[in-house]
Coordinates of C-alpha atoms in Angstrom, one line a residue:
Chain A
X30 CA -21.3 8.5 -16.4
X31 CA -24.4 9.0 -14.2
X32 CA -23.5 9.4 -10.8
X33 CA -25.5 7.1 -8.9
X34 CA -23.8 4.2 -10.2
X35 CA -20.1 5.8 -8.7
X36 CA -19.8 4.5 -5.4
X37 CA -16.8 6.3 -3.6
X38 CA -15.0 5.1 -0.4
X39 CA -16.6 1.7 -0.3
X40 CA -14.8 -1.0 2.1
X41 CA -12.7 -2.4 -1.1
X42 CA -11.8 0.8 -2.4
X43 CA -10.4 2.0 1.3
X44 CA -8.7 -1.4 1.2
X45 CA -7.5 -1.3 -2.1
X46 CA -6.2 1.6 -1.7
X47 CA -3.8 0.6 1.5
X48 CA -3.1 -2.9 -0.5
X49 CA -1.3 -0.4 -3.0
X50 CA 1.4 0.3 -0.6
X51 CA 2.4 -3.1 -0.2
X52 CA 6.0 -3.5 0.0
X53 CA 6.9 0.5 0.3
X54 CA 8.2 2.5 3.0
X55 CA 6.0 5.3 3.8
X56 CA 8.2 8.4 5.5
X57 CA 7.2 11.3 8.2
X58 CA 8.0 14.7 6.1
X59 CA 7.5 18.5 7.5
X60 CA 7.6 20.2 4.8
X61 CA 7.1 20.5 1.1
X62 CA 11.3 20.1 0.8
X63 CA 11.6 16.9 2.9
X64 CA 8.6 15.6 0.9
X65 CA 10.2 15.8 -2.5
X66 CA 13.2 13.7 -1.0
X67 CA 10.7 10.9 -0.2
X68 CA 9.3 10.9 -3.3
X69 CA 12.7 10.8 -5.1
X70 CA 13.9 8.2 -3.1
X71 CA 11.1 5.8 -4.0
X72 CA 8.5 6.6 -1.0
X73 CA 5.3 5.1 -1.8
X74 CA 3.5 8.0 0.2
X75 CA 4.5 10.5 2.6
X76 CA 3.0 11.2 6.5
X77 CA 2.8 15.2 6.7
X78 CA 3.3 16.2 10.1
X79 CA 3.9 19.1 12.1
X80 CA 7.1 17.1 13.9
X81 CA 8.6 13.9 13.6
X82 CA 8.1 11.4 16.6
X83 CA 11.1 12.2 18.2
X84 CA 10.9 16.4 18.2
X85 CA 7.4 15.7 19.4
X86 CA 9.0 14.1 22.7
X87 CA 10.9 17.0 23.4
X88 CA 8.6 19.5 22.7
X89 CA 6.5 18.4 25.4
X90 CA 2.6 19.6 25.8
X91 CA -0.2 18.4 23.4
X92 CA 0.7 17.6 19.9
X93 CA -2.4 18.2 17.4
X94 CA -2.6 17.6 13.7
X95 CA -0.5 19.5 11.6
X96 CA -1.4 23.2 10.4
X97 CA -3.2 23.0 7.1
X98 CA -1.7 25.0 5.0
X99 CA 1.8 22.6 5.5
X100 CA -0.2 20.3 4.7
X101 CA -1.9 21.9 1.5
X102 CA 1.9 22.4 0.7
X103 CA 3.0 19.2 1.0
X104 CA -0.3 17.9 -1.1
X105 CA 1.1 20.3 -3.9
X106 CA 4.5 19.2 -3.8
X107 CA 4.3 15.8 -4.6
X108 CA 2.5 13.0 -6.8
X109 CA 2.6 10.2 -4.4
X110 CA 0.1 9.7 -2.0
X111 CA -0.4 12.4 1.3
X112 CA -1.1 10.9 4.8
X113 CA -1.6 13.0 7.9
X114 CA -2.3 11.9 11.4
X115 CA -5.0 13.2 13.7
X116 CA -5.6 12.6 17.8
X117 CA -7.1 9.3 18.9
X118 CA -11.1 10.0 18.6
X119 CA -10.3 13.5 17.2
X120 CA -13.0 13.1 14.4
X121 CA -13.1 16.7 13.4
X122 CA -9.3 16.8 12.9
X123 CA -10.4 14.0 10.4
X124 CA -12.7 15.8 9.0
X125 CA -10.5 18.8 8.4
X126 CA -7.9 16.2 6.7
X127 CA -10.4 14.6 4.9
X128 CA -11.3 18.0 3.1
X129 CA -8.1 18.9 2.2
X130 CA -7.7 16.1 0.1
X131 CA -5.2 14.3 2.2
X132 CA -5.5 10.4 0.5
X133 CA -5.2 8.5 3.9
X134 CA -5.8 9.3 7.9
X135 CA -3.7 7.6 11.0
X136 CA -5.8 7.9 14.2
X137 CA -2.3 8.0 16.0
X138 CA -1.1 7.8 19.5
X139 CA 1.8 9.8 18.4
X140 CA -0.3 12.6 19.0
X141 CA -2.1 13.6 22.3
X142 CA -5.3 11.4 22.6
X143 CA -8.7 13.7 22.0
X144 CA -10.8 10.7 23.8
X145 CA -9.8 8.4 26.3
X146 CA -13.0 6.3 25.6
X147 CA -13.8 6.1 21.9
X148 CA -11.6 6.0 18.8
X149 CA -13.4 7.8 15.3
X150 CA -16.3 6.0 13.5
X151 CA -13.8 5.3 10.4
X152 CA -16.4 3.6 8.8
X153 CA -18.1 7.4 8.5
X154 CA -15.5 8.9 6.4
X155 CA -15.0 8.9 2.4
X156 CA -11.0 8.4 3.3
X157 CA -9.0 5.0 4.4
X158 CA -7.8 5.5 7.8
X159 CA -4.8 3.5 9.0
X160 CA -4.5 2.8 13.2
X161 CA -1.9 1.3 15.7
X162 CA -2.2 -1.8 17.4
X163 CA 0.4 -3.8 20.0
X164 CA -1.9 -6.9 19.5
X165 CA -4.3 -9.0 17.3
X166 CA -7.4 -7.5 20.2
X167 CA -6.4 -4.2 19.2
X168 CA -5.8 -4.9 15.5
X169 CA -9.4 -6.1 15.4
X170 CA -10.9 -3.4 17.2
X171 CA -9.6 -0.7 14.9
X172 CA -10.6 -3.1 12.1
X173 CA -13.9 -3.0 13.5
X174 CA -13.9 0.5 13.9
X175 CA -13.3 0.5 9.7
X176 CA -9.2 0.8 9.7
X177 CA -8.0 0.0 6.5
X178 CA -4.9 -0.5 7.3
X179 CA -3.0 -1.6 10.5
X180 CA 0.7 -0.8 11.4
X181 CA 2.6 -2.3 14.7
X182 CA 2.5 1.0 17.7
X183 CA 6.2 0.1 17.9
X184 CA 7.4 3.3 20.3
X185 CA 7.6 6.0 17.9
X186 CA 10.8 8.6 18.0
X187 CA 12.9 6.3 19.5
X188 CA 14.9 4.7 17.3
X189 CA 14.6 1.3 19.1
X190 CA 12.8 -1.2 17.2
X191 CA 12.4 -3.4 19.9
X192 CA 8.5 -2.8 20.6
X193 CA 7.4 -2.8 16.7
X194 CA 9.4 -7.0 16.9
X195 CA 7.2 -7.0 19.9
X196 CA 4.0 -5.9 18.5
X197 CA 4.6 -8.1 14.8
X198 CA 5.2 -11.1 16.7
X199 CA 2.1 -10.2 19.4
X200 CA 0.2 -10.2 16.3
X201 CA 1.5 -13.1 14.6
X202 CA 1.6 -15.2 17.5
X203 CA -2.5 -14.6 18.0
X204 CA -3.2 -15.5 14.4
X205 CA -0.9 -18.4 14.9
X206 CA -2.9 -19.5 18.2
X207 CA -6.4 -19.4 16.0
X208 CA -5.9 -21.8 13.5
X209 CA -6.8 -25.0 14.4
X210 CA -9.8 -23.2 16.6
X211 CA -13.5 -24.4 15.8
X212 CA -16.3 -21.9 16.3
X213 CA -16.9 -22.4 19.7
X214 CA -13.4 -21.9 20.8
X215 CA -13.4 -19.1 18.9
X216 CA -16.0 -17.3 20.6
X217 CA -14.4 -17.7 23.9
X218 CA -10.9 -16.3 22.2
X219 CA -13.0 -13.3 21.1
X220 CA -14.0 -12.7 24.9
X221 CA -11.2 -12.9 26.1
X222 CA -9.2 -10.7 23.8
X223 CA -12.4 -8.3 23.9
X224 CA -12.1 -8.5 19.6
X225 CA -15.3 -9.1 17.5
X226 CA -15.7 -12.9 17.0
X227 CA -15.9 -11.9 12.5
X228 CA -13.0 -10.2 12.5
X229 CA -11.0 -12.9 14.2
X230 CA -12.7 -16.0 12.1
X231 CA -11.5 -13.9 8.7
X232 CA -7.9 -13.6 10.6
X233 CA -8.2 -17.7 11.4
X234 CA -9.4 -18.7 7.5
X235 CA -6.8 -15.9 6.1
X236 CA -4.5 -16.7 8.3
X237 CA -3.4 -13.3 8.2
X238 CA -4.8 -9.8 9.2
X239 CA -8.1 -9.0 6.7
X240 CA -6.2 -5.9 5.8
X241 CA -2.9 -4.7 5.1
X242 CA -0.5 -4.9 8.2
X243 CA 2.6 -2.4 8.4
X244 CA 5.3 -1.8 10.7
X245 CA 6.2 1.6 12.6
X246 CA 7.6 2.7 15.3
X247 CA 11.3 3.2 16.0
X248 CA 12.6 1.9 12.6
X249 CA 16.2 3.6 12.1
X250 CA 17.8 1.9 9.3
X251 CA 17.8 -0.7 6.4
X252 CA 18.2 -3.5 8.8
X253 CA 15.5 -2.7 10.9
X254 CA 13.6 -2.1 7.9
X255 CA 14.4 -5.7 6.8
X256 CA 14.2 -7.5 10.0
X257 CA 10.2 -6.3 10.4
X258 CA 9.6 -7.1 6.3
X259 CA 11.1 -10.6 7.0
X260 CA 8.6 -10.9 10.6
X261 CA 6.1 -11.0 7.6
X262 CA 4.6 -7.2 7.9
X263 CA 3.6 -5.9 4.1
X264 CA 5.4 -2.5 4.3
X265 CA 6.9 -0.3 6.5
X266 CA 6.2 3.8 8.2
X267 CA 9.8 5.3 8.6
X268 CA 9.0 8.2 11.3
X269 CA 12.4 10.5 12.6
X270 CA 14.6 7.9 11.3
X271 CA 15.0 9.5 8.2
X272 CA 15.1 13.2 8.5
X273 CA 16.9 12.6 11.6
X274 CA 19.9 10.4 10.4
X275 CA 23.2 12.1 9.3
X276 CA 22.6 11.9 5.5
X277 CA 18.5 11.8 4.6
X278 CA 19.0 11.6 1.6
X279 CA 20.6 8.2 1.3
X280 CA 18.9 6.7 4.3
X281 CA 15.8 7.4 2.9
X282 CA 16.9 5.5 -0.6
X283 CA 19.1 2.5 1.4
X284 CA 15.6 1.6 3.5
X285 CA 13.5 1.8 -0.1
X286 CA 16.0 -0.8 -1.5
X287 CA 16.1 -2.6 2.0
X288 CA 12.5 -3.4 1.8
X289 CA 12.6 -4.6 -1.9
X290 CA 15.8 -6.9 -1.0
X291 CA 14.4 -7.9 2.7
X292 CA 15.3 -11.3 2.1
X293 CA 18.8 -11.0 0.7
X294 CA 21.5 -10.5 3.1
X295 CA 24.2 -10.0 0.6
X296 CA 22.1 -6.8 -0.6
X297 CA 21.6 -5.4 2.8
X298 CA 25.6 -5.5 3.4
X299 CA 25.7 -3.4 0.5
X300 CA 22.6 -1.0 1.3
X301 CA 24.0 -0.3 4.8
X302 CA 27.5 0.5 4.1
X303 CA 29.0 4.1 5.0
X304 CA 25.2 5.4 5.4
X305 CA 26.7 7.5 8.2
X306 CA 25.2 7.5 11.9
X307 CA 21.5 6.5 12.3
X308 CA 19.0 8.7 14.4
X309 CA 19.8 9.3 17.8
X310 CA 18.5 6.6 19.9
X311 CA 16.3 6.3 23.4
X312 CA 16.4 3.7 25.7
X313 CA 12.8 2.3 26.4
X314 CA 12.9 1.2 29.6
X315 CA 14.8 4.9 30.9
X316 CA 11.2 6.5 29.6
X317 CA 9.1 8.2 32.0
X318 CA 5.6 6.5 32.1
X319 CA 3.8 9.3 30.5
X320 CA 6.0 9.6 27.5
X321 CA 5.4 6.1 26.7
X322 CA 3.0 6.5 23.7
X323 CA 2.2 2.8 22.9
X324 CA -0.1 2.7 25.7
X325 CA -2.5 5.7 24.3
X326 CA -5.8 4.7 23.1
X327 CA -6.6 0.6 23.5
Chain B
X21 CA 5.1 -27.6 -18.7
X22 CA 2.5 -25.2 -19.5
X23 CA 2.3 -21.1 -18.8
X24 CA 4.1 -19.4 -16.9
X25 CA 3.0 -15.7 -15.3
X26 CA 5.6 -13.8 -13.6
X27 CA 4.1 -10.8 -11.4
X28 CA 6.4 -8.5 -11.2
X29 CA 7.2 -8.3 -7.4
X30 CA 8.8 -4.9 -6.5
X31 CA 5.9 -3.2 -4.9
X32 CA 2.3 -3.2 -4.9
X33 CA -0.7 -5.6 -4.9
X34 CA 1.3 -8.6 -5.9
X35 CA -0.5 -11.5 -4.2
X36 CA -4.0 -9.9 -5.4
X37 CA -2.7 -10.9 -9.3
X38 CA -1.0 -14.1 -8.4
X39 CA -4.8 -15.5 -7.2
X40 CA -6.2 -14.0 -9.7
X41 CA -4.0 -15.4 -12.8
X42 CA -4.5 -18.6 -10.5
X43 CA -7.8 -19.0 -10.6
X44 CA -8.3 -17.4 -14.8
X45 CA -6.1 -20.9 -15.5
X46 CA -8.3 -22.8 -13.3
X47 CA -11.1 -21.4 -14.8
X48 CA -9.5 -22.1 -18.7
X49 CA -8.4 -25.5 -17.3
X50 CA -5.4 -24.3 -18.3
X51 CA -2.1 -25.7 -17.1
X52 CA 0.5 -23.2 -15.5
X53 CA 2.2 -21.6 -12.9
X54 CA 1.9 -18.2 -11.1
X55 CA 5.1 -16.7 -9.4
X56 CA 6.2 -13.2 -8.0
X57 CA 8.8 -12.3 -10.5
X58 CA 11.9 -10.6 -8.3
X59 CA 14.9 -10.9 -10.5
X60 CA 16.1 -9.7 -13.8
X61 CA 17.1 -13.2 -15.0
X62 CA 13.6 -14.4 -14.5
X63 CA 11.9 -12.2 -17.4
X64 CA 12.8 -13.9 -20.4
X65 CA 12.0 -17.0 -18.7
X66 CA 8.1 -15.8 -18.7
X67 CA 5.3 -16.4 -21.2
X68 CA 3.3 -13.1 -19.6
X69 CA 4.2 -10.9 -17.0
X70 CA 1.5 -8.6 -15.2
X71 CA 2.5 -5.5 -13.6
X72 CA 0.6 -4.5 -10.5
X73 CA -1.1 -1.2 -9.0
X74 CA 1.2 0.0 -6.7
X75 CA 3.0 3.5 -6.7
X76 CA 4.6 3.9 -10.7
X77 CA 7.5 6.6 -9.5
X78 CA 8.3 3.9 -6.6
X79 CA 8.2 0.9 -9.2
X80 CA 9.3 2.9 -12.0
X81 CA 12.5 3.4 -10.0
X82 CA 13.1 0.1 -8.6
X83 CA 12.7 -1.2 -11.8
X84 CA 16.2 0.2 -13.3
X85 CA 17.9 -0.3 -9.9
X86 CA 17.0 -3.7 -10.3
X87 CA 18.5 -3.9 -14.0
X88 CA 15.0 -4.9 -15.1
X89 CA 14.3 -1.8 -17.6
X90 CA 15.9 -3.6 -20.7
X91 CA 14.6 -6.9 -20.5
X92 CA 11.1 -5.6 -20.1
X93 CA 11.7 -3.7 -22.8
X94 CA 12.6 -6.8 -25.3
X95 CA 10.2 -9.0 -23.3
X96 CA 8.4 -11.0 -26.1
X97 CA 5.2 -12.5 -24.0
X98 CA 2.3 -10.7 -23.3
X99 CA 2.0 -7.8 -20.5
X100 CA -0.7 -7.5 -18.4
X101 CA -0.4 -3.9 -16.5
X102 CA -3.0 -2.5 -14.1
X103 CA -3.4 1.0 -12.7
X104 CA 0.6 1.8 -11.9
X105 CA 1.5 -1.1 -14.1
X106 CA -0.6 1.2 -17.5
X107 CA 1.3 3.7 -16.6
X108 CA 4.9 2.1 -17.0
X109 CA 3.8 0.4 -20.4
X110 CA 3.0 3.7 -21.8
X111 CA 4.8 5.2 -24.6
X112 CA 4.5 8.7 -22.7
X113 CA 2.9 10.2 -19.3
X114 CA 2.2 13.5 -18.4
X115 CA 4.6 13.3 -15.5
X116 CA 8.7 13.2 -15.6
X117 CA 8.7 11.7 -12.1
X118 CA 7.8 8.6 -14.1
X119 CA 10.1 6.8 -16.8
X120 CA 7.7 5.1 -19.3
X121 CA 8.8 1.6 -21.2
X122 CA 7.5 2.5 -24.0
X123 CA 5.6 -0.8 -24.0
X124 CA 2.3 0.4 -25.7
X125 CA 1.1 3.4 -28.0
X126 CA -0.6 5.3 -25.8
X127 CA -0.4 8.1 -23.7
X128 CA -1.4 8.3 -20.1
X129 CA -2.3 10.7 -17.7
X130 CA -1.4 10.1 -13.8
X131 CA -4.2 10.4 -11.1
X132 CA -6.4 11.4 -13.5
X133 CA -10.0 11.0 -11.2
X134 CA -7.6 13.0 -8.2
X135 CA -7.1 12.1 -5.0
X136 CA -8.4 8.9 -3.1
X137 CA -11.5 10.3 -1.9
X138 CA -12.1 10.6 -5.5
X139 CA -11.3 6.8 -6.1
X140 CA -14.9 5.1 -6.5
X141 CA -16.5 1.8 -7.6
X142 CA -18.2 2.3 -11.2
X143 CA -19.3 0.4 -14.1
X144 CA -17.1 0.2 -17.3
X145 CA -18.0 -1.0 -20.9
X146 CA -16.3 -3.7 -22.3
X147 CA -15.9 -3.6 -26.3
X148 CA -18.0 -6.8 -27.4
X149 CA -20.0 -8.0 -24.3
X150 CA -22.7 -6.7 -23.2
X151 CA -22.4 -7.1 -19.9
X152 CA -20.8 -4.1 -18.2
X153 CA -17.4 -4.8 -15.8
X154 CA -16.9 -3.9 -12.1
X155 CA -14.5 -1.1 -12.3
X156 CA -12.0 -0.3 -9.1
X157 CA -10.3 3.1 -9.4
X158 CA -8.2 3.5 -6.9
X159 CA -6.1 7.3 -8.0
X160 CA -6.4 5.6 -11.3
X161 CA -5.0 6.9 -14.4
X162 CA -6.5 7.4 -17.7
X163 CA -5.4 7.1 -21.8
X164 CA -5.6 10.8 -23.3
X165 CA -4.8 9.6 -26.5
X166 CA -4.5 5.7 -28.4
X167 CA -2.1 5.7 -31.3
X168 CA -2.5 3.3 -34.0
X169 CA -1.4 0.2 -33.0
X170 CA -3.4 -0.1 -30.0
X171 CA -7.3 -0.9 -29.6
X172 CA -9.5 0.8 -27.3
X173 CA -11.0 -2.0 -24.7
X174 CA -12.7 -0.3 -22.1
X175 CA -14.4 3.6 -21.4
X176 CA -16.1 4.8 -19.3
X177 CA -16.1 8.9 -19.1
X178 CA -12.6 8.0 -20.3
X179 CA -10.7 5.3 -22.2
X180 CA -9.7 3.2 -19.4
X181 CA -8.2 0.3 -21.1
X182 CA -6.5 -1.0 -24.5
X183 CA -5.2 -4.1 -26.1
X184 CA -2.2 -4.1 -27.9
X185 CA -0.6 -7.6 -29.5
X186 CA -0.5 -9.5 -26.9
X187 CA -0.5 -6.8 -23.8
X188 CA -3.6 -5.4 -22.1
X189 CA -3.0 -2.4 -19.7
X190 CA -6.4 -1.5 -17.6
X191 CA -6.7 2.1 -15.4
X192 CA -8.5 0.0 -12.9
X193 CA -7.8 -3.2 -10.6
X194 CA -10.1 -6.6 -11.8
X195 CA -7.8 -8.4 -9.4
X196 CA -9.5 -6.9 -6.6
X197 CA -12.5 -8.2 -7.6
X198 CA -14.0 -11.8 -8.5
X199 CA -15.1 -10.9 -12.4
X200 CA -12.5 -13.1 -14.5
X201 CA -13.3 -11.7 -17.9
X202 CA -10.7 -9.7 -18.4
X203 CA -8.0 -12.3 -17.5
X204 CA -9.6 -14.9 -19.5
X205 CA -8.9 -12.3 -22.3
X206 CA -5.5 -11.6 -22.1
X207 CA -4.5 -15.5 -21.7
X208 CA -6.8 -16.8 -24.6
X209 CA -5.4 -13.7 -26.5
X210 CA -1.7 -14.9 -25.2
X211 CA -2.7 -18.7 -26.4
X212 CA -3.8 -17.7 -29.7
X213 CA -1.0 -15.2 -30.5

């Protein structure tokens, strides 16, 4: 095969790539150990991380990307795809993640923003990146800036689903409001929700997000899992609600099946009895402002 | 009543092979119907059922907690498997995270290109036309080795696709793309069989 005629990390095969995970539950792991669960359970790809969510909160000061070699370990320990996240506009982080072979990037608010003004240039790396949005604006921004993949902000290591529902149905609800919209109205939408006027026409014909749109964010358990799949999200990111729940093992298999069954009631009954108790939760509104992270990076 | 395609909806690019078998009847002016296939039940009634790219331990599993390994296995249609999907319908796979169905005779090797920033866009050769096809690899597999009851289909460094009765299982994902050939294949093949 000559190599000119390979074309790597074009905008379909950065897409393709996150229209893989449809319908799978991608989980936070720390180590090589917690990364072989996922897998075993069914995980469709794992998030390595130096914390989950919720240890991040306590720790306090600035959370970074993870330290390579964890993150070379976890690469080796596993067959399924190897996410990592890096600092809002943190572009070297990137790079470093990029080089290690990790198979897909989240430019995260979970970790301590790098630049207040600018996200990365995704559109300059071989690897699909993934970012958080609260809205269809900021969905389109990050789509702009060559996001592959979308998930809801949600408020991550909390346990409280309440702003990933938010966030979906922010999302939804702006699609919703498009259709019906000729060009002209369109262009004054785009203004005012400071999104590029393309973006938003693909989301009016498509009536849907151009790319793949998961949940995340203070999912706990099969229910929550199947209450964001049935809000019409294509997959969902499982943070401290795992590895923080009484039994891992079995929470982490109950939210796999919980996604596959997300429309059947009577399976859900099943999946959630006797999992044992759920992550520790935190009350949103008790937060301090500065350990709200859905508000990072706009 | 006409054809019916069941794509196998556990997880994966499911609505990506629905519009895609779609529009390859449209394009036969064939008559038919398209529909995620969830339940066990559901297999026999099928005249072809494609399995998608997704992730093949993830699938691989749902697929006995779902009860679904056995009727696959006797499934008398035709099989259309891409990327995860050639993995499962292989007789063996380098990897025992995955359990095969045995479905074709040939072995497969998982992520065989590497990771994704090793996934790439490139040109394939398709046995009899002359034209070459779009190929999307996307931590594609490869077939190390056809037995002989399959047919190679298409190479490119690699064999990257095989026919065998009425199944077809491609390394890479035509569903992402707009180039119907390979579609119109499998159902003329399915028609004729």
């Amino acid at each position: 095969m000559k190599l000119e005629e390979l074309r790597f990390g074009t905008e379909l095969i950065k897409r393709g790539f996150a229209s893989m995970q449809k319908g799978g539950v991608i989980m936070d792991v720390v180590d090589a150990e917690q990364a072989v669960i996922a897998e075993e359970a069914g995980a469709v790809a794992v998030m390595a991380l130096e914390r989950v969510p919720s240890d991040i909160r306590k720790a306090g000061g600035v959370a970074r990307m993870a330290d390579p070699s964890k993150v070379a370990g976890i690469i080796d320990a596993v067959s399924i795809p190897v996410m990592g996240k890096v600092r809002i506009g943190h572009f070297v982080e990137a790079q470093v993640l990029e080089s290690l072979g990790v198979d897909m990037i989240d430019e995260s608010e979970v970790l301590t923003p790098a630049d207040e003004e600018y996200h990365i240039n995704k559109k300059a790396f071989t690897v699909p990146f993934v970012c958080g949005a609260r809205n269809l604006g900021e969905a389109c921004r990050r789509i702009n800036e060559g996001a592959a993949m979308i998930r809801t902000k949600g408020e991550a290591g909390t346990g409280n689903v309440v702003e990933a529902v938010r966030h979906m149905r922010a999302i939804t609800s702006g699609i919703h409001e498009l259709q019906g919209m000729d060009d002209m109205e369109l262009t004054a939408r785009a203004r005012v929700l400071e999104a590029p006027f393309e973006i938003l026409a693909e989301c009016r014909d498509l009536g849907r997000l151009p790319v793949v749109n998961f949940s995340a964010g203070g999912i706990a358990t099969p229910c929550d899992a199947a209450l964001m799949m049935q809000l019409g999200c294509d997959g969902v990111f499982v943070g401290s609600g795992i590895f923080k729940s009484e039994d891992p093992r079995r929470m982490a298999v109950a939210i796999v099946e919980a996604v596959n069954h997300f429309d059947d009631a009577s399976v859900l009954a099943e999946i959630s009895k006797g999992l044992g108790e759920a992550m520790p939760g935190l009350d949103i509104h008790t937060l301090p402002e500065h350990e709200v992270l859905r508000f990072r990076g706009n | 009543m006409g054809i019916r395609i069941g794509v196998l909806a556990l997880q994966g690019n499911v609505s990506e092979h629905i519009r895609a078998f779609e529009r390859a009847l449209d394009a036969l002016s064939l008559k038919g119907e398209v529909i995620p296939l969830r339940n066990a039940e559901d297999i026999p009634r099928c005249d072809a059922i494609a399995i998608p790219g997704g992730e093949s331990t993830t699938i691989s599993r749902l697929i006995s907690k779902n009860r679904m390994r056995e009727p696959l296995k006797s499934f008398h249609g035709g099989i259309f498997a891409t990327c995860a999907g050639m993995v499962l319908v292989a007789s063996e796979v380098d990897d025992s995270r995955v359990e095969p169905l045995g479905l074709m005779d040939i072995t497969v090797a998982r992520n065989a290109f590497g990771r994704q920033r090793d996934s790439c866009e490139m040109p394939i050769v398709l046995e009899g036309d002359r034209e070459p096809f779009p190929g999307y690899f996307i931590r594609a597999p490869v077939v190390e080795s056809v037995g002989p009851a399959a047919t190679v289909i298409c190479r490119a460094d690699h064999v990257v696709g095989a026919v065998q009765g009425k199944h077809m299982a491609l390394s890479f994902h035509p569903e992402l793309g707009g180039d119907l050939r390979l579609h119109i294949r499998f159902l003329r093949n399915l028609i004729e069989a």
